[in-house]
Amino acid sequence: MLGVPTCAVIAKQNPGIQVTVVDLSEARIAAWKSNALPIFEPDLFSVVEVARDGTDGRAPNLHFSTDIAAAIDEADLIFIAVNTPTKTAGLGAGKASNLAYVESAARMIAEAATSDKIVVEKSTVPCGTAESLRTIFAALAPSLTFDILSNPEFLAEGTAISDLLRPDRILIGSLNDARSKSAAEALAQVYTWVPRSQIITVNIWSSELAKLAANCMLAQRISSINSLSAICEATGAEIEELAQVVGLDSRIGDRMLKASAGFGGSCFKKDVLSLVYIAESLHLEEVAAHWKTVVDLNEYQKNRFARRITRALHNTLADKRIAILGWAYKKNTRDTRESAAITIAGQLLAEGALLAIYDPLVSQNQILQDLADVHPNADSVIKIYSDATAACVDACAVVIMTEWDEFKADRITQTTLDKLADSNTHDQQLESTSTSSSSDSGIDVQDDTAENASDSPAPGLDKRIDWRSIAAVVRRPRLVFDGRNVVDADALASLGFRVQSIGKADVF
Ligand code: UDX
């Protein structure tokens, strides 16, 4: 999903390099050629526009095509940036990475190439994948030389462009021979904007494993802080105070220590399970068990949050309306893969709740598709809204599942008032491109056809919800469950809400 932002930044930073993004899907390539890009990332559109359309006066050097064979044959260096989801069947099902797309990309390269190539693994892959690629190339194109490198991407969604422009490090893995090292040097020269001291070259197996290790250790930090949040709730300690104190130890650092109702996204769970599978395959049972707890704890945290909501509503949710604010797995993306919201909504629905869901970016279809997997008749027991306050009407509880800035309860300052005035103007400007409509079923539907036509913020992302209006429409005792510790609980309490946050005492 994030191959294109990477290629767009490489193209923008290197006007002399021609970059072609290829995909089997004609619809996706058409979208990348249009003004409605298929993914939302802050600042992505302006980067794409410069390189693709030459808006800074350069000759365009970012191209999109479905002619995969031609693009392969013209290229000197090819990134494989396909998905490596968890296998759903066969050996290692539920844990091992599915390398089918990587293998199929390698086959296409071997079949289309008529000259030597540098082939770079961008996707996160298990340690040893480069060896499989080498075997495929040797079998299918024995007369050509393919230098295989590993160059994993560390960017996070929602901050992809700034992560790409200011990476902590660029990691390049190669074999130890002179030819492979010179291929690694050629790749290093693509990262013209990154100081050479931040470009780390290691052996290819370390590189493959380092990417998995980094994601697993990040996920582990979140599971660790979340485990402590359970102790905080039981004892009166405060998780944010704990995270601050622990994070001030320079050996630990303060990032990725935000307690939440559970991490989501396409990487953490998949990569931890992939590491578990690698350890099991190597008969390192204790190692596998160690990493498995990271995912288990995350499931526990999601269940714990759902149980807390149910308990506060007297252990019965039958026909009770609950508003869910936020569906994306994190802010500034409309990606919902492994979003904690899906699991928690599924559990509330299983208790008989009626859900009113609002997310500023995620489309109605996506939410329905996500819920189809966790509840048989989801469309009859949920409603999707294009406005947070409307979603909260008659709600017995408001549950915050994504840390969208929009949900913060700011103290009213002059800056906030100025921002509100600005956002009103912005909304009026957007009326011609973004509409809201009601479907026959009465479900309020947000039209997402025009999103991403401009950059940060996407339509509506600079809004703030009005908690005063929400106080007037929810049912008493105005329960708010903050799964991301995003609201100022004291500010909400002063409006009459009773706020339950992660790892903190209730505030009311
Ligand atoms: C992650 C890694 O951060 C990135 O380096 C890698 O390349 C891909 O996987 P991503 O999944 O896009 O990136 O987002 P990230 O910001 O890491 O958040 C993942 C999940 O953890 C989100 O659901 C987020 O809300 C949650 N999270 C993050 C926490 O619960 N607490 C935190 O302190 C940080």
Coordinates of C-alpha atoms and ligand atoms in Angstrom, one line a residue:
M1 CA 0.0 0.0 0.0
L2 CA 2.9 2.4 0.7
G3 CA 5.0 1.5 -2.3
V4 CA 3.7 4.5 -4.2
P5 CA 4.5 7.1 -1.5
T6 CA 8.1 5.7 -1.5
C7 CA 8.4 5.9 -5.2
A8 CA 6.8 9.3 -5.3
V9 CA 9.4 10.7 -2.9
I10 CA 12.2 9.0 -4.7
A11 CA 11.0 10.6 -8.0
K12 CA 10.5 14.0 -6.5
Q13 CA 13.9 14.0 -4.9
N14 CA 15.7 12.7 -8.1
P15 CA 14.4 14.6 -11.2
G16 CA 17.0 12.7 -13.2
I17 CA 15.6 9.3 -12.4
Q18 CA 12.6 7.9 -14.2
V19 CA 10.3 6.0 -11.8
T20 CA 7.4 3.8 -13.1
V21 CA 4.9 2.3 -10.7
V22 CA 3.2 -0.8 -12.1
D23 CA 0.2 -2.7 -10.9
L24 CA -2.1 -5.4 -12.3
S25 CA -5.2 -3.4 -11.4
E26 CA -6.2 -1.0 -14.1
A27 CA -8.6 0.8 -11.8
R28 CA -5.8 1.5 -9.2
I29 CA -3.4 2.8 -11.9
A30 CA -6.2 5.0 -13.3
A31 CA -6.7 6.4 -9.8
W32 CA -3.0 7.1 -9.3
K33 CA -3.1 9.0 -12.6
S34 CA -6.1 11.1 -11.4
N35 CA -6.6 13.7 -8.8
A36 CA -8.4 11.3 -6.5
L37 CA -5.6 9.1 -5.3
P38 CA -6.5 5.7 -4.0
I39 CA -5.0 6.2 -0.6
F40 CA -5.0 9.2 1.7
E41 CA -1.7 10.3 3.2
P42 CA -1.0 13.9 4.4
D43 CA 1.1 15.7 1.8
L44 CA 1.1 12.8 -0.7
F45 CA -0.9 14.6 -3.3
S46 CA 1.6 17.5 -3.6
V47 CA 4.6 15.1 -3.9
V48 CA 2.8 13.0 -6.6
E49 CA 1.8 16.2 -8.4
V50 CA 5.3 17.5 -8.7
A51 CA 6.9 14.3 -10.0
R52 CA 3.9 13.0 -12.0
D53 CA 2.8 16.3 -13.6
G54 CA 6.0 18.3 -13.4
T55 CA 4.2 21.2 -11.5
D56 CA 7.6 22.6 -10.5
G57 CA 8.7 22.9 -14.1
R58 CA 10.6 19.6 -14.4
A59 CA 9.9 17.0 -17.0
P60 CA 7.5 14.5 -15.3
N61 CA 9.5 11.5 -14.0
L62 CA 6.8 9.6 -12.0
H63 CA 4.8 7.3 -14.3
F64 CA 2.0 4.8 -13.7
S65 CA 1.4 1.8 -15.9
T66 CA -0.2 -1.6 -16.2
D67 CA 2.4 -2.6 -18.8
I68 CA 4.4 -4.5 -16.3
A69 CA 6.7 -6.3 -18.8
A70 CA 7.7 -3.1 -20.5
A71 CA 8.5 -1.3 -17.3
I72 CA 10.5 -4.3 -16.0
D73 CA 12.6 -4.5 -19.2
E74 CA 13.3 -0.7 -19.2
A75 CA 14.3 -0.6 -15.5
D76 CA 17.9 -0.9 -14.1
L77 CA 16.5 -1.3 -10.5
I78 CA 13.2 -2.8 -9.5
F79 CA 11.5 -2.6 -6.1
I80 CA 9.2 -5.4 -5.1
A81 CA 6.7 -3.7 -2.9
V82 CA 3.8 -6.1 -2.8
N83 CA 1.7 -7.3 0.1
T84 CA 2.9 -10.1 2.3
P85 CA -0.3 -10.9 4.3
T86 CA -0.5 -13.7 6.9
K87 CA -1.2 -17.1 5.3
T88 CA -4.9 -18.2 5.7
A89 CA -4.4 -21.8 4.7
G90 CA -1.8 -24.5 4.4
L91 CA 1.5 -24.8 6.2
G92 CA 1.9 -22.0 8.8
A93 CA -1.7 -20.8 8.3
G94 CA -2.5 -17.9 10.7
K95 CA 1.1 -17.1 11.3
A96 CA 3.5 -17.4 8.3
S97 CA 3.8 -14.7 5.7
N98 CA 2.2 -15.4 2.4
L99 CA 4.9 -14.9 -0.1
A100 CA 2.7 -15.6 -3.2
Y101 CA 2.8 -12.0 -4.4
V102 CA 6.5 -11.8 -3.9
E103 CA 7.1 -15.0 -5.9
S104 CA 4.7 -13.9 -8.6
A105 CA 6.5 -10.5 -8.9
A106 CA 9.9 -12.4 -9.2
R107 CA 8.5 -14.6 -11.9
M108 CA 7.3 -11.6 -13.9
I109 CA 10.7 -10.0 -13.5
A110 CA 12.5 -13.1 -14.7
E111 CA 10.2 -13.6 -17.6
A112 CA 10.2 -10.0 -18.8
A113 CA 13.8 -9.0 -18.3
T114 CA 16.3 -9.1 -21.2
S115 CA 19.2 -7.5 -19.3
D116 CA 20.8 -7.7 -15.8
K117 CA 18.8 -6.0 -13.0
I118 CA 19.1 -5.0 -9.4
V119 CA 16.0 -6.4 -7.6
V120 CA 15.2 -4.9 -4.2
E121 CA 12.9 -6.4 -1.6
K122 CA 10.8 -3.5 -0.2
S123 CA 8.1 -5.6 1.2
T124 CA 8.6 -7.0 4.8
V125 CA 9.6 -10.6 4.2
P126 CA 10.8 -13.5 6.4
C127 CA 14.5 -14.0 6.8
G128 CA 15.7 -16.1 3.9
T129 CA 13.3 -14.7 1.2
A130 CA 16.3 -13.4 -0.9
E131 CA 17.5 -17.0 -1.3
S132 CA 14.1 -18.0 -2.7
L133 CA 14.2 -15.1 -5.2
R134 CA 17.7 -16.2 -6.2
T135 CA 16.5 -19.7 -6.9
I136 CA 13.6 -18.4 -9.0
F137 CA 15.8 -16.1 -11.1
A138 CA 18.4 -18.9 -11.6
A139 CA 15.7 -21.3 -12.8
L140 CA 13.8 -18.9 -15.0
A141 CA 16.5 -16.6 -16.4
P142 CA 19.8 -18.3 -16.1
S143 CA 21.6 -16.2 -18.7
L144 CA 21.0 -12.9 -16.7
T145 CA 22.4 -11.6 -13.4
F146 CA 20.0 -10.4 -10.8
D147 CA 21.6 -8.6 -7.8
I148 CA 19.1 -9.1 -4.9
L149 CA 19.1 -6.4 -2.2
S150 CA 16.9 -5.9 0.9
N151 CA 15.8 -2.4 1.6
P152 CA 12.9 -2.5 4.0
E153 CA 10.7 0.5 4.6
F154 CA 10.1 1.8 8.1
L155 CA 7.5 4.5 7.4
A156 CA 4.2 4.6 9.3
E157 CA 0.9 5.3 7.8
G158 CA -0.5 8.8 8.4
T159 CA 3.1 10.2 8.5
A160 CA 4.5 8.4 5.4
I161 CA 5.8 11.5 3.6
S162 CA 7.5 13.0 6.6
D163 CA 8.9 9.6 7.5
L164 CA 10.3 9.2 4.0
L165 CA 11.8 12.7 3.8
R166 CA 13.3 12.4 7.3
P167 CA 14.0 8.8 8.0
D168 CA 15.7 7.6 11.2
R169 CA 17.8 5.4 8.9
I170 CA 17.9 3.7 5.5
L171 CA 18.7 0.0 5.7
I172 CA 20.3 -1.8 2.8
G173 CA 21.1 -5.5 2.9
S174 CA 23.4 -7.2 0.4
L175 CA 25.6 -10.2 0.0
N176 CA 29.2 -9.9 0.9
D177 CA 30.7 -10.0 -2.6
A178 CA 31.9 -7.0 -4.5
R179 CA 29.2 -7.1 -7.1
S180 CA 26.4 -7.1 -4.5
K181 CA 28.1 -4.4 -2.6
S182 CA 28.3 -2.2 -5.7
A183 CA 24.6 -2.8 -6.3
A184 CA 24.0 -1.7 -2.7
E185 CA 26.0 1.5 -3.4
A186 CA 23.9 2.2 -6.5
L187 CA 20.8 1.9 -4.4
A188 CA 22.3 4.1 -1.7
Q189 CA 22.7 6.8 -4.3
V190 CA 19.0 6.9 -4.9
Y191 CA 18.5 8.3 -1.4
T192 CA 20.2 11.6 -2.3
W193 CA 18.4 13.5 0.5
V194 CA 19.5 11.2 3.3
P195 CA 22.9 11.9 5.0
R196 CA 25.3 9.0 4.1
S197 CA 25.8 8.3 7.8
Q198 CA 22.2 7.3 8.1
I199 CA 22.4 4.8 5.3
I200 CA 23.2 1.5 7.0
T201 CA 24.6 -1.4 4.9
V202 CA 24.4 -4.9 6.5
N203 CA 24.2 -8.4 5.3
I204 CA 21.0 -9.3 3.6
W205 CA 19.7 -11.7 6.2
S206 CA 20.2 -9.2 9.0
S207 CA 18.3 -6.6 6.9
E208 CA 15.4 -8.9 6.4
L209 CA 15.3 -9.9 10.0
A210 CA 15.9 -6.3 11.3
K211 CA 12.7 -5.0 9.7
L212 CA 10.6 -7.8 11.4
A213 CA 12.5 -7.2 14.7
A214 CA 11.9 -3.5 14.6
N215 CA 8.1 -3.9 14.1
C216 CA 8.0 -6.6 16.8
M217 CA 9.8 -4.5 19.3
L218 CA 7.5 -1.5 18.6
A219 CA 4.4 -3.7 19.1
Q220 CA 6.0 -5.2 22.2
R221 CA 6.3 -1.7 23.7
I222 CA 2.6 -1.1 23.1
S223 CA 1.6 -4.4 24.6
S224 CA 3.8 -3.7 27.6
I225 CA 2.3 -0.3 28.3
N226 CA -1.2 -1.7 27.7
S227 CA -0.5 -4.5 30.3
L228 CA 0.5 -1.8 32.8
S229 CA -2.7 0.1 32.0
A230 CA -4.7 -2.8 33.4
I231 CA -2.7 -2.5 36.7
C232 CA -3.2 1.2 36.7
E233 CA -7.0 0.8 36.4
A234 CA -7.0 -1.6 39.3
T235 CA -4.8 0.4 41.6
G236 CA -5.3 4.1 40.9
A237 CA -2.0 4.7 39.2
E238 CA -2.1 6.8 36.0
I239 CA -0.8 5.3 32.8
E240 CA 0.3 8.6 31.3
E241 CA 2.3 9.5 34.4
L242 CA 3.9 6.0 34.3
A243 CA 4.7 6.4 30.6
Q244 CA 6.2 9.8 31.2
V245 CA 8.5 8.6 34.0
V246 CA 9.5 5.5 32.3
G247 CA 10.1 7.3 28.9
L248 CA 12.3 9.9 30.5
D249 CA 14.9 7.2 31.0
S250 CA 17.1 7.8 27.9
R251 CA 17.7 4.1 27.6
I252 CA 13.9 3.6 27.1
G253 CA 12.7 6.8 25.4
D254 CA 9.2 8.1 25.3
R255 CA 7.8 7.0 21.9
M256 CA 5.3 4.1 21.3
L257 CA 4.3 4.2 24.9
K258 CA 0.8 5.5 24.4
A259 CA -1.7 3.1 26.1
S260 CA -4.7 2.3 23.9
A261 CA -7.5 -0.1 23.4
G262 CA -5.1 -2.2 21.2
F263 CA -2.8 -1.7 18.3
G264 CA -4.0 -2.3 14.8
G265 CA -2.8 -1.8 11.2
S266 CA -1.5 -4.2 8.6
C267 CA 2.0 -4.7 10.0
F268 CA 2.3 -5.3 13.8
K269 CA 0.2 -8.4 14.2
K270 CA 1.3 -9.9 10.9
D271 CA 5.0 -9.3 11.6
V272 CA 4.9 -10.6 15.2
L273 CA 3.1 -13.8 14.0
S274 CA 5.6 -14.1 11.2
L275 CA 8.5 -14.0 13.8
V276 CA 6.7 -16.5 15.9
Y277 CA 6.4 -18.8 12.9
I278 CA 10.1 -18.4 12.1
A279 CA 11.1 -19.2 15.7
E280 CA 8.8 -22.3 15.7
S281 CA 10.3 -23.4 12.4
L282 CA 13.7 -23.2 14.0
H283 CA 12.4 -25.2 17.0
L284 CA 13.0 -22.2 19.3
E285 CA 9.8 -22.8 21.2
E286 CA 10.6 -20.4 24.1
V287 CA 11.4 -17.6 21.6
A288 CA 8.1 -18.2 19.8
A289 CA 6.2 -18.2 23.1
H290 CA 7.9 -14.9 24.1
W291 CA 6.7 -13.0 21.0
K292 CA 3.3 -14.7 20.9
T293 CA 2.4 -12.9 24.1
V294 CA 2.7 -9.5 22.3
V295 CA -0.3 -10.5 20.1
D296 CA -2.2 -12.3 22.9
L297 CA -1.9 -9.2 25.2
N298 CA -3.2 -7.0 22.4
E299 CA -6.3 -9.3 22.0
Y300 CA -6.7 -9.2 25.8
Q301 CA -6.6 -5.4 25.8
K302 CA -9.3 -5.2 23.2
N303 CA -11.5 -7.7 25.0
R304 CA -10.9 -5.9 28.3
F305 CA -12.0 -2.6 26.8
A306 CA -15.2 -4.2 25.4
R307 CA -15.9 -5.8 28.8
R308 CA -15.5 -2.5 30.5
I309 CA -18.1 -0.9 28.3
T310 CA -20.5 -3.8 28.8
R311 CA -20.0 -3.7 32.6
A312 CA -20.6 0.0 32.8
L313 CA -23.9 -0.5 31.0
H314 CA -25.1 -3.1 33.6
N315 CA -23.9 -6.1 31.7
T316 CA -26.6 -5.8 29.1
L317 CA -26.3 -4.0 25.8
A318 CA -29.5 -5.4 24.2
D319 CA -31.0 -2.7 22.0
K320 CA -28.8 -0.1 23.5
R321 CA -27.4 2.5 21.1
I322 CA -23.7 3.0 21.3
A323 CA -21.8 5.7 19.3
I324 CA -18.4 4.7 17.9
L325 CA -16.2 7.6 17.0
G326 CA -13.4 6.6 14.7
W327 CA -12.9 3.4 12.7
A328 CA -9.4 3.8 11.1
Y329 CA -6.7 1.9 13.0
K330 CA -4.9 5.3 13.6
K331 CA -5.5 8.9 12.6
N332 CA -4.7 10.4 9.2
T333 CA -5.4 7.3 7.3
R334 CA -8.5 5.6 6.0
D335 CA -6.9 2.2 6.4
T336 CA -8.9 -0.1 8.7
R337 CA -6.9 -3.3 8.6
E338 CA -6.8 -4.9 12.0
S339 CA -8.4 -1.8 13.5
A340 CA -9.2 -2.4 17.2
A341 CA -12.6 -0.8 16.3
I342 CA -13.6 -3.9 14.3
T343 CA -13.0 -6.4 17.2
I344 CA -14.6 -4.1 19.8
A345 CA -17.6 -3.3 17.6
G346 CA -18.0 -7.1 17.0
Q347 CA -18.1 -7.8 20.7
L348 CA -20.6 -5.0 21.4
L349 CA -22.8 -6.3 18.6
A350 CA -22.5 -9.8 20.0
E351 CA -24.0 -8.4 23.3
G352 CA -26.9 -7.0 21.3
A353 CA -25.9 -3.4 20.9
L354 CA -27.0 -1.1 18.1
L355 CA -24.0 0.9 16.8
A356 CA -23.9 4.4 15.3
I357 CA -20.5 4.8 13.7
Y358 CA -18.7 7.9 12.5
D359 CA -15.2 8.3 11.0
P360 CA -14.0 11.4 9.2
L361 CA -12.3 9.4 6.4
V362 CA -13.4 5.8 6.3
S363 CA -16.1 5.0 3.8
Q364 CA -19.4 3.4 4.6
N365 CA -18.6 0.4 2.3
Q366 CA -15.4 -0.2 4.1
I367 CA -17.1 -0.3 7.5
L368 CA -19.8 -2.6 6.3
Q369 CA -17.2 -4.9 4.7
D370 CA -15.1 -5.0 8.0
L371 CA -18.2 -5.8 10.0
A372 CA -19.4 -8.5 7.6
D373 CA -16.6 -10.6 8.9
V374 CA -17.5 -10.3 12.6
H375 CA -21.3 -10.1 12.6
P376 CA -23.8 -12.0 10.3
N377 CA -26.3 -9.1 9.9
A378 CA -24.2 -6.1 10.7
D379 CA -26.0 -3.8 8.2
S380 CA -29.3 -4.2 10.2
V381 CA -27.8 -3.2 13.5
I382 CA -25.4 -0.4 12.6
K383 CA -25.8 3.0 11.1
I384 CA -23.0 5.1 9.7
Y385 CA -23.0 8.8 10.0
S386 CA -21.1 11.7 8.3
D387 CA -21.3 13.8 11.5
A388 CA -20.1 12.9 15.0
T389 CA -22.9 14.7 16.8
A390 CA -25.6 12.9 14.7
A391 CA -24.0 9.6 15.6
C392 CA -24.3 10.4 19.3
V393 CA -28.0 11.1 19.4
D394 CA -29.7 8.9 22.1
A395 CA -26.4 7.0 22.6
C396 CA -26.0 5.3 26.0
A397 CA -22.3 5.5 25.5
V398 CA -19.8 7.2 23.2
V399 CA -16.7 5.1 22.4
I400 CA -13.6 6.7 20.9
M401 CA -11.7 4.2 18.8
T402 CA -9.3 6.5 16.7
E403 CA -7.3 9.4 18.0
W404 CA -8.5 11.8 15.3
D405 CA -7.7 15.4 16.3
E406 CA -11.3 16.2 15.7
F407 CA -12.3 14.3 18.8
K408 CA -10.1 16.3 21.2
A409 CA -11.9 18.4 23.8
D410 CA -9.8 21.5 23.5
R411 CA -10.1 24.1 26.2
I412 CA -11.6 27.1 24.4
T413 CA -8.7 29.5 23.6
Q414 CA -8.4 32.2 21.0
T415 CA -6.3 29.8 18.8
T416 CA -9.2 27.3 18.9
L417 CA -11.7 29.9 18.0
D418 CA -9.5 31.1 15.1
K419 CA -9.1 27.4 14.0
L420 CA -12.8 26.9 14.1
A421 CA -13.4 30.1 12.0
D422 CA -10.8 28.8 9.5
S423 CA -12.3 25.4 9.3
N424 CA -15.8 26.9 8.7
T425 CA -14.4 28.7 5.7
H426 CA -12.6 25.6 4.5
D427 CA -15.8 23.6 4.8
Q428 CA -17.7 26.1 2.7
Q429 CA -14.9 25.9 0.0
L430 CA -15.3 22.1 0.1
E431 CA -19.0 22.0 -0.4
S432 CA -18.6 22.0 -4.2
T433 CA -16.4 18.9 -4.1
S434 CA -17.7 16.8 -1.2
T435 CA -21.3 16.0 -0.5
S436 CA -23.3 14.2 2.2
S437 CA -26.4 12.2 1.3
S438 CA -28.9 9.9 2.9
S439 CA -29.5 6.4 1.5
D440 CA -32.9 4.7 1.4
S441 CA -32.1 2.7 4.6
G442 CA -31.8 6.0 6.4
I443 CA -28.1 5.5 6.9
D444 CA -26.2 8.7 6.6
V445 CA -23.6 8.2 4.0
Q446 CA -20.5 10.2 3.5
D447 CA -19.6 10.6 -0.2
D448 CA -15.9 9.8 -0.5
T449 CA -15.5 10.2 -4.3
A450 CA -13.8 13.5 -4.1
E451 CA -11.3 12.9 -1.3
N452 CA -7.7 13.5 -1.8
A453 CA -8.2 16.0 -4.5
S454 CA -6.1 18.3 -2.4
D455 CA -3.6 17.8 0.4
S456 CA -3.5 18.1 4.1
P457 CA -6.0 18.1 5.5
A458 CA -8.5 15.9 3.7
P459 CA -12.1 17.2 3.8
G460 CA -13.2 17.8 7.3
L461 CA -9.9 16.8 9.0
D462 CA -9.4 20.2 10.5
K463 CA -12.8 20.2 12.2
R464 CA -13.3 19.9 16.0
I465 CA -16.4 18.2 17.3
D466 CA -18.6 20.2 19.6
W467 CA -18.7 18.2 22.9
R468 CA -21.3 20.7 24.2
S469 CA -23.7 19.6 21.4
I470 CA -23.0 16.0 22.1
A471 CA -23.7 16.5 25.8
A472 CA -27.1 17.7 24.8
V473 CA -28.0 14.7 22.7
V474 CA -26.5 11.6 24.5
R475 CA -28.3 9.8 27.3
R476 CA -27.4 10.2 30.9
P477 CA -25.1 9.5 32.6
R478 CA -23.2 10.6 29.4
L479 CA -20.6 7.9 29.3
V480 CA -17.5 8.3 27.2
F481 CA -15.0 5.4 26.8
D482 CA -11.8 6.8 25.4
G483 CA -9.9 4.0 23.8
R484 CA -7.1 6.3 22.7
N485 CA -6.8 8.7 25.6
V486 CA -7.4 11.5 23.2
V487 CA -9.9 13.7 25.1
D488 CA -9.2 16.0 28.0
A489 CA -11.3 14.1 30.5
D490 CA -11.5 17.0 32.9
A491 CA -12.9 19.3 30.2
L492 CA -15.5 16.7 29.3
A493 CA -16.4 16.1 32.9
S494 CA -17.1 19.9 33.2
L495 CA -19.6 19.4 30.5
G496 CA -21.3 16.6 32.4
F497 CA -19.7 13.6 30.9
R498 CA -18.4 10.6 32.8
V499 CA -15.1 9.6 31.2
Q500 CA -13.4 6.2 31.3
S501 CA -10.0 6.3 29.8
I502 CA -7.3 3.6 29.3
G503 CA -5.2 3.1 32.4
K504 CA -6.8 5.9 34.5
A505 CA -9.5 6.3 37.1
D506 CA -12.9 7.4 35.9
V507 CA -13.4 11.2 35.7
F508 CA -16.8 12.8 36.3
Ligands
UDX1 C1 4.2 0.5 11.9 C2 5.6 0.9 12.2 O1 5.5 2.1 13.1 C3 6.4 1.3 11.0 O2 7.7 1.6 11.3 C4 6.4 0.1 10.0 O3 7.1 0.5 8.8 C5 4.9 -0.3 9.7 O4 4.2 -0.6 10.9 P1 1.9 1.7 11.3 O5 1.3 0.4 11.6 O6 1.6 2.5 10.1 O7 3.5 1.6 11.3 O8 1.5 2.8 12.5 P2 2.0 3.0 14.0 O9 2.1 4.4 14.2 O10 3.2 2.2 14.4 O11 0.8 2.4 14.8 C6 0.3 1.1 14.8 C7 -0.8 0.9 15.8 O12 -0.3 1.0 17.1 C8 -1.9 1.9 15.7 O13 -3.1 1.2 15.9 C9 -1.7 2.9 16.8 O14 -2.8 3.5 17.2 C10 -1.1 2.0 17.8 N1 -0.2 2.7 18.8 C11 0.9 3.3 18.3 C12 -0.5 2.6 20.1 O15 -1.5 2.0 20.6 N2 0.4 3.3 21.0 C13 1.5 3.9 20.6 O16 2.2 4.4 21.4 C14 1.8 3.9 19.2

